[in-house]
Amino acid sequence: MKKLSIFFSLLLLSFSGIRFCNAQPLQKAQTSPRIVNIVNFIRAIEPREEQVTPEVLYQTVVEQIKLMNKYDLGGTFLLQYDALIDDRYQKLLKALPEDKFEIGAWWELPKPLIEKAGITWRGKYAWDWHSDVGFSVGYTPAEREKIIDVYFNDFKNIFGHYPRSVAAWVIDAHSLNYMYNKYKIVATANCKDQIGTDGFTLWGGYWNQAYYPSKVNAYMPAQHASAQIPVPVFRMLGSDPIRQYANGGAVVTLEPVYPEAGGNKNWINWFFETFTKDSALGFNYTQAGQENSFTWANMKKGLEMQMPIIARLRDEGKVRVESMEQSGKWFTKTYKVTPATTFTVEKDLGNSDKKTIWYNSRFYRMNVLWEKGTLRIADIHLFNEKIPDRYLNSVTTINKSFFYTLPVIDGSQWGQDGNPAGLRLMVIENGKAVPVTGGQPIFENIGQSSTKVTWPTKYGNFVLNLTEQSMSIKLLNNPIKKWYMELQVQHPEKLPLKKIQPKALALEFDKHPYTFNAIQGTFAEPDNAAGFKVIPKKGIISFLLVDK
């Protein structure tokens, strides 16, 4: 590297405030950083499978550390309380260099933690994975505070400081507020979007990357700094931007135990190719690693494929490999409120012609999907910081938990597996309505919060503009062509639609009424399907994507 470029790289790092792991090469400057957190979380007991003994769990972590050290990769280990108080894990993790590895908290709640907090244990085993027993949503706010105090103080007695990063499949807003206000955590994480997997439903949230949650809802991004918990929530597990959403209950993630995804060489190469090369507004993020309950025998193949790829991309300056703490500090220094970000796929895996863009802001998320030359808006969910989660002041009494936002379009739940429903772009051709077909969409980031997508078709270029609070679509150079958009669904009974008005849709979900407003264009009844139509005005359709 030339001396001048080294100088500017050093200058960039000095202003960024990012503390990279030692022994890593200088990172190249990126207008949209690609950040990888390697996060492995640790349980000391696993009652679900007899062959997963405490020794198997421990040796899994030993092998994870060996592999990370082989490629000089740092990361984060998160300890469930039963592992925190285990002498072997303490000795193993204390030996790791602090400038390379972070030790934090995995927020599942086993018997020894609950009993030390003075609460009666209700689980069947010493660790019970059900929402009403093993997670904070199963305990009252006062009980949550007692549990947090026990864990954090014991952690400090062992490691000399409070944990700075805390993650779980789900964490409630009361707990996050308490952890931040009393113990100053800097990063947290929750599960990817899913419906019902292992009893957890998180659906409609900020799709990837990270967001500041509402003070009353840990899953709902806040719209204003005054209403947010100032700790970023990172989305875990590295979801496939196309198949994880489209395939309903399937798990298509970077987790190395899944042979069609994170354990598959072709999928891994494709995922990191699109992660590093395709357009990204703001920054791109993924979490690698695996919980030790899956055991080394099951994760070995996938991790041994992934780690050298991550190391190579780091060496090439294409990704930043950071601990959760480092990423959390960078996020809070860079963003005062939740940023607008995108995750795009410009070329799909194998012979698939699918392309997609996920756009997220603190007001909404949207997914646009291209398939077989057609376009559909497959997903729109609105965010409202005033809507509390179900567990802010109460507990779940069943072995499930549910976190939602406000659906306007939910292609996954209203369509069929592998074929999401959507608001489709249609044109009148010889008196008949047909889908618009076109070529390769072109993605262009405009400033720090907007994205422009140009889609060439035989009728001219359609241009989509996505901003923090609105979306528009127009057809260039062909103002007389009759086109419109129509929602087509396979499960109309699931629609939250209550009334179609010319300038607004009246909707209601989970007892919350809301509206979806047209800035330009009008809503109308559909021709042959459940849902609605949108008719352009002067060649433009635009929506206000804010729940007021």
PDB file of N, CA, C and O in Angstrom, residues 123-181:
ATOM      1  N   GLY A 123     -39.643 -23.957  35.856  1.00  0.00           N
ATOM      2  CA  GLY A 123     -39.286 -24.759  34.701  1.00  0.00           C
ATOM      3  C   GLY A 123     -39.247 -26.252  34.987  1.00  0.00           C
ATOM      4  O   GLY A 123     -39.191 -26.692  36.143  1.00  0.00           O
ATOM      5  N   LYS A 124     -39.247 -27.025  33.906  1.00  0.00           N
ATOM      6  CA  LYS A 124     -39.159 -28.481  34.025  1.00  0.00           C
ATOM      7  C   LYS A 124     -37.715 -28.929  34.218  1.00  0.00           C
ATOM      8  O   LYS A 124     -37.465 -30.002  34.757  1.00  0.00           O
ATOM      9  N   TYR A 125     -36.769 -28.132  33.739  1.00  0.00           N
ATOM     10  CA  TYR A 125     -35.359 -28.467  33.802  1.00  0.00           C
ATOM     11  C   TYR A 125     -34.598 -27.271  34.370  1.00  0.00           C
ATOM     12  O   TYR A 125     -35.169 -26.198  34.555  1.00  0.00           O
ATOM     13  N   ALA A 126     -33.305 -27.461  34.622  1.00  0.00           N
ATOM     14  CA  ALA A 126     -32.497 -26.361  35.148  1.00  0.00           C
ATOM     15  C   ALA A 126     -32.365 -25.220  34.152  1.00  0.00           C
ATOM     16  O   ALA A 126     -32.093 -24.079  34.537  1.00  0.00           O
ATOM     17  N   TRP A 127     -32.522 -25.536  32.882  1.00  0.00           N
ATOM     18  CA  TRP A 127     -32.722 -24.494  31.861  1.00  0.00           C
ATOM     19  C   TRP A 127     -33.925 -24.913  31.043  1.00  0.00           C
ATOM     20  O   TRP A 127     -33.981 -26.007  30.479  1.00  0.00           O
ATOM     21  N   ASP A 128     -34.924 -24.052  30.989  1.00  0.00           N
ATOM     22  CA  ASP A 128     -36.155 -24.308  30.240  1.00  0.00           C
ATOM     23  C   ASP A 128     -36.286 -23.215  29.186  1.00  0.00           C
ATOM     24  O   ASP A 128     -36.325 -22.033  29.508  1.00  0.00           O
ATOM     25  N   TRP A 129     -36.360 -23.611  27.929  1.00  0.00           N
ATOM     26  CA  TRP A 129     -36.258 -22.702  26.794  1.00  0.00           C
ATOM     27  C   TRP A 129     -37.572 -22.016  26.430  1.00  0.00           C
ATOM     28  O   TRP A 129     -37.625 -21.252  25.466  1.00  0.00           O
ATOM     29  N   HIS A 130     -38.626 -22.263  27.184  1.00  0.00           N
ATOM     30  CA  HIS A 130     -39.918 -21.681  26.839  1.00  0.00           C
ATOM     31  C   HIS A 130     -40.022 -20.222  27.283  1.00  0.00           C
ATOM     32  O   HIS A 130     -39.425 -19.815  28.276  1.00  0.00           O
ATOM     33  N   SER A 131     -40.813 -19.445  26.533  1.00  0.00           N
ATOM     34  CA  SER A 131     -40.871 -17.996  26.741  1.00  0.00           C
ATOM     35  C   SER A 131     -41.314 -17.615  28.141  1.00  0.00           C
ATOM     36  O   SER A 131     -40.841 -16.621  28.699  1.00  0.00           O
ATOM     37  N   ASP A 132     -42.233 -18.382  28.725  1.00  0.00           N
ATOM     38  CA  ASP A 132     -42.787 -17.997  30.028  1.00  0.00           C
ATOM     39  C   ASP A 132     -41.895 -18.369  31.197  1.00  0.00           C
ATOM     40  O   ASP A 132     -42.171 -17.995  32.334  1.00  0.00           O
ATOM     41  N   VAL A 133     -40.790 -19.089  30.928  1.00  0.00           N
ATOM     42  CA  VAL A 133     -39.894 -19.521  31.994  1.00  0.00           C
ATOM     43  C   VAL A 133     -38.466 -19.045  31.765  1.00  0.00           C
ATOM     44  O   VAL A 133     -37.820 -18.504  32.665  1.00  0.00           O
ATOM     45  N   GLY A 134     -37.965 -19.213  30.531  1.00  0.00           N
ATOM     46  CA  GLY A 134     -36.563 -18.963  30.255  1.00  0.00           C
ATOM     47  C   GLY A 134     -36.241 -17.591  29.712  1.00  0.00           C
ATOM     48  O   GLY A 134     -35.070 -17.311  29.414  1.00  0.00           O
ATOM     49  N   PHE A 135     -37.233 -16.699  29.621  1.00  0.00           N
ATOM     50  CA  PHE A 135     -37.010 -15.376  29.047  1.00  0.00           C
ATOM     51  C   PHE A 135     -37.651 -14.298  29.909  1.00  0.00           C
ATOM     52  O   PHE A 135     -38.579 -14.562  30.681  1.00  0.00           O
ATOM     53  N   SER A 136     -37.164 -13.089  29.750  1.00  0.00           N
ATOM     54  CA  SER A 136     -37.600 -11.996  30.618  1.00  0.00           C
ATOM     55  C   SER A 136     -39.093 -11.723  30.518  1.00  0.00           C
ATOM     56  O   SER A 136     -39.702 -11.256  31.485  1.00  0.00           O
ATOM     57  N   VAL A 137     -39.714 -12.010  29.361  1.00  0.00           N
ATOM     58  CA  VAL A 137     -41.145 -11.745  29.193  1.00  0.00           C
ATOM     59  C   VAL A 137     -42.007 -12.624  30.090  1.00  0.00           C
ATOM     60  O   VAL A 137     -43.205 -12.369  30.231  1.00  0.00           O
ATOM     61  N   GLY A 138     -41.416 -13.632  30.727  1.00  0.00           N
ATOM     62  CA  GLY A 138     -42.167 -14.479  31.643  1.00  0.00           C
ATOM     63  C   GLY A 138     -42.148 -13.997  33.081  1.00  0.00           C
ATOM     64  O   GLY A 138     -42.715 -14.665  33.957  1.00  0.00           O
ATOM     65  N   TYR A 139     -41.530 -12.841  33.332  1.00  0.00           N
ATOM     66  CA  TYR A 139     -41.379 -12.319  34.692  1.00  0.00           C
ATOM     67  C   TYR A 139     -41.895 -10.883  34.761  1.00  0.00           C
ATOM     68  O   TYR A 139     -41.861 -10.147  33.774  1.00  0.00           O
ATOM     69  N   THR A 140     -42.363 -10.496  35.937  1.00  0.00           N
ATOM     70  CA  THR A 140     -42.877  -9.139  36.102  1.00  0.00           C
ATOM     71  C   THR A 140     -41.733  -8.138  35.988  1.00  0.00           C
ATOM     72  O   THR A 140     -40.561  -8.493  36.169  1.00  0.00           O
ATOM     73  N   PRO A 141     -42.035  -6.871  35.707  1.00  0.00           N
ATOM     74  CA  PRO A 141     -40.967  -5.863  35.648  1.00  0.00           C
ATOM     75  C   PRO A 141     -40.108  -5.819  36.907  1.00  0.00           C
ATOM     76  O   PRO A 141     -38.883  -5.684  36.818  1.00  0.00           O
ATOM     77  N   ALA A 142     -40.718  -5.936  38.083  1.00  0.00           N
ATOM     78  CA  ALA A 142     -39.934  -5.918  39.323  1.00  0.00           C
ATOM     79  C   ALA A 142     -39.025  -7.141  39.405  1.00  0.00           C
ATOM     80  O   ALA A 142     -37.867  -7.040  39.834  1.00  0.00           O
ATOM     81  N   GLU A 143     -39.521  -8.302  38.989  1.00  0.00           N
ATOM     82  CA  GLU A 143     -38.690  -9.505  38.989  1.00  0.00           C
ATOM     83  C   GLU A 143     -37.545  -9.375  37.985  1.00  0.00           C
ATOM     84  O   GLU A 143     -36.414  -9.814  38.259  1.00  0.00           O
ATOM     85  N   ARG A 144     -37.821  -8.767  36.838  1.00  0.00           N
ATOM     86  CA  ARG A 144     -36.764  -8.587  35.833  1.00  0.00           C
ATOM     87  C   ARG A 144     -35.601  -7.785  36.402  1.00  0.00           C
ATOM     88  O   ARG A 144     -34.434  -8.093  36.145  1.00  0.00           O
ATOM     89  N   GLU A 145     -35.912  -6.766  37.154  1.00  0.00           N
ATOM     90  CA  GLU A 145     -34.851  -5.935  37.722  1.00  0.00           C
ATOM     91  C   GLU A 145     -34.004  -6.732  38.710  1.00  0.00           C
ATOM     92  O   GLU A 145     -32.768  -6.604  38.734  1.00  0.00           O
ATOM     93  N   LYS A 146     -34.637  -7.568  39.536  1.00  0.00           N
ATOM     94  CA  LYS A 146     -33.887  -8.403  40.470  1.00  0.00           C
ATOM     95  C   LYS A 146     -32.963  -9.371  39.723  1.00  0.00           C
ATOM     96  O   LYS A 146     -31.805  -9.583  40.110  1.00  0.00           O
ATOM     97  N   ILE A 147     -33.485  -9.962  38.654  1.00  0.00           N
ATOM     98  CA  ILE A 147     -32.706 -10.922  37.864  1.00  0.00           C
ATOM     99  C   ILE A 147     -31.512 -10.227  37.216  1.00  0.00           C
ATOM    100  O   ILE A 147     -30.384 -10.741  37.224  1.00  0.00           O
ATOM    101  N   ILE A 148     -31.748  -9.039  36.666  1.00  0.00           N
ATOM    102  CA  ILE A 148     -30.668  -8.275  36.037  1.00  0.00           C
ATOM    103  C   ILE A 148     -29.593  -7.934  37.060  1.00  0.00           C
ATOM    104  O   ILE A 148     -28.389  -8.077  36.788  1.00  0.00           O
ATOM    105  N   ASP A 149     -29.998  -7.481  38.226  1.00  0.00           N
ATOM    106  CA  ASP A 149     -29.017  -7.113  39.259  1.00  0.00           C
ATOM    107  C   ASP A 149     -28.132  -8.298  39.639  1.00  0.00           C
ATOM    108  O   ASP A 149     -26.908  -8.162  39.772  1.00  0.00           O
ATOM    109  N   VAL A 150     -28.733  -9.465  39.803  1.00  0.00           N
ATOM    110  CA  VAL A 150     -27.946 -10.644  40.163  1.00  0.00           C
ATOM    111  C   VAL A 150     -26.939 -10.960  39.068  1.00  0.00           C
ATOM    112  O   VAL A 150     -25.736 -11.141  39.338  1.00  0.00           O
ATOM    113  N   TYR A 151     -27.397 -11.035  37.838  1.00  0.00           N
ATOM    114  CA  TYR A 151     -26.494 -11.405  36.743  1.00  0.00           C
ATOM    115  C   TYR A 151     -25.365 -10.384  36.602  1.00  0.00           C
ATOM    116  O   TYR A 151     -24.183 -10.746  36.542  1.00  0.00           O
ATOM    117  N   PHE A 152     -25.714  -9.115  36.523  1.00  0.00           N
ATOM    118  CA  PHE A 152     -24.711  -8.092  36.248  1.00  0.00           C
ATOM    119  C   PHE A 152     -23.682  -7.996  37.377  1.00  0.00           C
ATOM    120  O   PHE A 152     -22.482  -7.807  37.122  1.00  0.00           O
ATOM    121  N   ASN A 153     -24.114  -8.119  38.603  1.00  0.00           N
ATOM    122  CA  ASN A 153     -23.158  -8.050  39.713  1.00  0.00           C
ATOM    123  C   ASN A 153     -22.258  -9.279  39.765  1.00  0.00           C
ATOM    124  O   ASN A 153     -21.056  -9.172  40.031  1.00  0.00           O
ATOM    125  N   ASP A 154     -22.814 -10.446  39.496  1.00  0.00           N
ATOM    126  CA  ASP A 154     -21.977 -11.646  39.455  1.00  0.00           C
ATOM    127  C   ASP A 154     -20.995 -11.586  38.287  1.00  0.00           C
ATOM    128  O   ASP A 154     -19.838 -12.012  38.409  1.00  0.00           O
ATOM    129  N   PHE A 155     -21.453 -11.069  37.153  1.00  0.00           N
ATOM    130  CA  PHE A 155     -20.557 -10.913  36.006  1.00  0.00           C
ATOM    131  C   PHE A 155     -19.382  -9.999  36.368  1.00  0.00           C
ATOM    132  O   PHE A 155     -18.221 -10.308  36.065  1.00  0.00           O
ATOM    133  N   LYS A 156     -19.680  -8.897  37.030  1.00  0.00           N
ATOM    134  CA  LYS A 156     -18.612  -7.966  37.401  1.00  0.00           C
ATOM    135  C   LYS A 156     -17.639  -8.603  38.391  1.00  0.00           C
ATOM    136  O   LYS A 156     -16.416  -8.392  38.308  1.00  0.00           O
ATOM    137  N   ASN A 157     -18.163  -9.376  39.319  1.00  0.00           N
ATOM    138  CA  ASN A 157     -17.282 -10.043  40.277  1.00  0.00           C
ATOM    139  C   ASN A 157     -16.337 -11.030  39.593  1.00  0.00           C
ATOM    140  O   ASN A 157     -15.215 -11.252  40.053  1.00  0.00           O
ATOM    141  N   ILE A 158     -16.779 -11.593  38.486  1.00  0.00           N
ATOM    142  CA  ILE A 158     -15.973 -12.587  37.775  1.00  0.00           C
ATOM    143  C   ILE A 158     -15.025 -11.933  36.780  1.00  0.00           C
ATOM    144  O   ILE A 158     -13.833 -12.258  36.721  1.00  0.00           O
ATOM    145  N   PHE A 159     -15.524 -10.980  35.987  1.00  0.00           N
ATOM    146  CA  PHE A 159     -14.736 -10.414  34.893  1.00  0.00           C
ATOM    147  C   PHE A 159     -14.232  -8.990  35.157  1.00  0.00           C
ATOM    148  O   PHE A 159     -13.499  -8.438  34.343  1.00  0.00           O
ATOM    149  N   GLY A 160     -14.636  -8.401  36.262  1.00  0.00           N
ATOM    150  CA  GLY A 160     -14.111  -7.094  36.620  1.00  0.00           C
ATOM    151  C   GLY A 160     -14.853  -5.914  36.035  1.00  0.00           C
ATOM    152  O   GLY A 160     -14.488  -4.763  36.286  1.00  0.00           O
ATOM    153  N   HIS A 161     -15.892  -6.157  35.279  1.00  0.00           N
ATOM    154  CA  HIS A 161     -16.708  -5.079  34.702  1.00  0.00           C
ATOM    155  C   HIS A 161     -18.083  -5.642  34.370  1.00  0.00           C
ATOM    156  O   HIS A 161     -18.272  -6.858  34.297  1.00  0.00           O
ATOM    157  N   TYR A 162     -19.051  -4.761  34.181  1.00  0.00           N
ATOM    158  CA  TYR A 162     -20.377  -5.201  33.774  1.00  0.00           C
ATOM    159  C   TYR A 162     -20.364  -5.580  32.292  1.00  0.00           C
ATOM    160  O   TYR A 162     -19.569  -5.045  31.517  1.00  0.00           O
ATOM    161  N   PRO A 163     -21.251  -6.483  31.875  1.00  0.00           N
ATOM    162  CA  PRO A 163     -21.320  -6.787  30.444  1.00  0.00           C
ATOM    163  C   PRO A 163     -21.770  -5.565  29.656  1.00  0.00           C
ATOM    164  O   PRO A 163     -22.644  -4.818  30.092  1.00  0.00           O
ATOM    165  N   ARG A 164     -21.157  -5.366  28.497  1.00  0.00           N
ATOM    166  CA  ARG A 164     -21.499  -4.215  27.652  1.00  0.00           C
ATOM    167  C   ARG A 164     -22.456  -4.590  26.532  1.00  0.00           C
ATOM    168  O   ARG A 164     -23.101  -3.735  25.949  1.00  0.00           O
ATOM    169  N   SER A 165     -22.519  -5.890  26.226  1.00  0.00           N
ATOM    170  CA  SER A 165     -23.430  -6.382  25.198  1.00  0.00           C
ATOM    171  C   SER A 165     -24.307  -7.477  25.785  1.00  0.00           C
ATOM    172  O   SER A 165     -23.831  -8.334  26.531  1.00  0.00           O
ATOM    173  N   VAL A 166     -25.587  -7.418  25.454  1.00  0.00           N
ATOM    174  CA  VAL A 166     -26.563  -8.395  25.929  1.00  0.00           C
ATOM    175  C   VAL A 166     -27.443  -8.771  24.743  1.00  0.00           C
ATOM    176  O   VAL A 166     -27.911  -7.893  24.007  1.00  0.00           O
ATOM    177  N   ALA A 167     -27.681 -10.056  24.553  1.00  0.00           N
ATOM    178  CA  ALA A 167     -28.525 -10.480  23.445  1.00  0.00           C
ATOM    179  C   ALA A 167     -29.397 -11.649  23.864  1.00  0.00           C
ATOM    180  O   ALA A 167     -29.098 -12.364  24.819  1.00  0.00           O
ATOM    181  N   ALA A 168     -30.495 -11.833  23.136  1.00  0.00           N
ATOM    182  CA  ALA A 168     -31.398 -12.969  23.332  1.00  0.00           C
ATOM    183  C   ALA A 168     -32.323 -13.023  22.134  1.00  0.00           C
ATOM    184  O   ALA A 168     -32.397 -12.085  21.333  1.00  0.00           O
ATOM    185  N   TRP A 169     -33.056 -14.129  22.029  1.00  0.00           N
ATOM    186  CA  TRP A 169     -34.050 -14.180  20.957  1.00  0.00           C
ATOM    187  C   TRP A 169     -35.059 -13.051  21.127  1.00  0.00           C
ATOM    188  O   TRP A 169     -35.444 -12.406  20.159  1.00  0.00           O
ATOM    189  N   VAL A 170     -35.475 -12.799  22.346  1.00  0.00           N
ATOM    190  CA  VAL A 170     -36.355 -11.659  22.628  1.00  0.00           C
ATOM    191  C   VAL A 170     -35.949 -11.056  23.970  1.00  0.00           C
ATOM    192  O   VAL A 170     -35.611 -11.776  24.912  1.00  0.00           O
ATOM    193  N   ILE A 171     -35.965  -9.735  24.048  1.00  0.00           N
ATOM    194  CA  ILE A 171     -35.791  -9.001  25.303  1.00  0.00           C
ATOM    195  C   ILE A 171     -36.847  -7.903  25.329  1.00  0.00           C
ATOM    196  O   ILE A 171     -37.074  -7.228  24.322  1.00  0.00           O
ATOM    197  N   ASP A 172     -37.476  -7.706  26.453  1.00  0.00           N
ATOM    198  CA  ASP A 172     -38.523  -6.690  26.571  1.00  0.00           C
ATOM    199  C   ASP A 172     -37.926  -5.303  26.790  1.00  0.00           C
ATOM    200  O   ASP A 172     -36.757  -5.152  27.171  1.00  0.00           O
ATOM    201  N   ALA A 173     -38.726  -4.282  26.552  1.00  0.00           N
ATOM    202  CA  ALA A 173     -38.272  -2.897  26.652  1.00  0.00           C
ATOM    203  C   ALA A 173     -37.922  -2.511  28.093  1.00  0.00           C
ATOM    204  O   ALA A 173     -36.964  -1.761  28.322  1.00  0.00           O
ATOM    205  N   HIS A 174     -38.695  -2.981  29.068  1.00  0.00           N
ATOM    206  CA  HIS A 174     -38.397  -2.632  30.461  1.00  0.00           C
ATOM    207  C   HIS A 174     -36.999  -3.107  30.842  1.00  0.00           C
ATOM    208  O   HIS A 174     -36.233  -2.364  31.472  1.00  0.00           O
ATOM    209  N   SER A 175     -36.658  -4.314  30.454  1.00  0.00           N
ATOM    210  CA  SER A 175     -35.335  -4.845  30.782  1.00  0.00           C
ATOM    211  C   SER A 175     -34.233  -4.048  30.102  1.00  0.00           C
ATOM    212  O   SER A 175     -33.210  -3.723  30.725  1.00  0.00           O
ATOM    213  N   LEU A 176     -34.404  -3.722  28.829  1.00  0.00           N
ATOM    214  CA  LEU A 176     -33.383  -2.954  28.114  1.00  0.00           C
ATOM    215  C   LEU A 176     -33.208  -1.572  28.729  1.00  0.00           C
ATOM    216  O   LEU A 176     -32.079  -1.086  28.880  1.00  0.00           O
ATOM    217  N   ASN A 177     -34.314  -0.928  29.071  1.00  0.00           N
ATOM    218  CA  ASN A 177     -34.223   0.373  29.736  1.00  0.00           C
ATOM    219  C   ASN A 177     -33.428   0.275  31.034  1.00  0.00           C
ATOM    220  O   ASN A 177     -32.557   1.106  31.320  1.00  0.00           O
ATOM    221  N   TYR A 178     -33.724  -0.745  31.814  1.00  0.00           N
ATOM    222  CA  TYR A 178     -33.066  -0.912  33.109  1.00  0.00           C
ATOM    223  C   TYR A 178     -31.579  -1.212  32.919  1.00  0.00           C
ATOM    224  O   TYR A 178     -30.721  -0.648  33.617  1.00  0.00           O
ATOM    225  N   MET A 179     -31.256  -2.085  31.987  1.00  0.00           N
ATOM    226  CA  MET A 179     -29.846  -2.414  31.716  1.00  0.00           C
ATOM    227  C   MET A 179     -29.057  -1.195  31.255  1.00  0.00           C
ATOM    228  O   MET A 179     -27.901  -1.008  31.627  1.00  0.00           O
ATOM    229  N   TYR A 180     -29.697  -0.359  30.444  1.00  0.00           N
ATOM    230  CA  TYR A 180     -29.002   0.838  29.954  1.00  0.00           C
ATOM    231  C   TYR A 180     -28.854   1.872  31.069  1.00  0.00           C
ATOM    232  O   TYR A 180     -27.753   2.401  31.307  1.00  0.00           O
ATOM    233  N   ASN A 181     -29.929   2.174  31.758  1.00  0.00           N
ATOM    234  CA  ASN A 181     -29.899   3.244  32.753  1.00  0.00           C
ATOM    235  C   ASN A 181     -28.994   2.906  33.937  1.00  0.00           C
ATOM    236  O   ASN A 181     -28.281   3.783  34.455  1.00  0.00           O
TER     237      ASN A 181
END
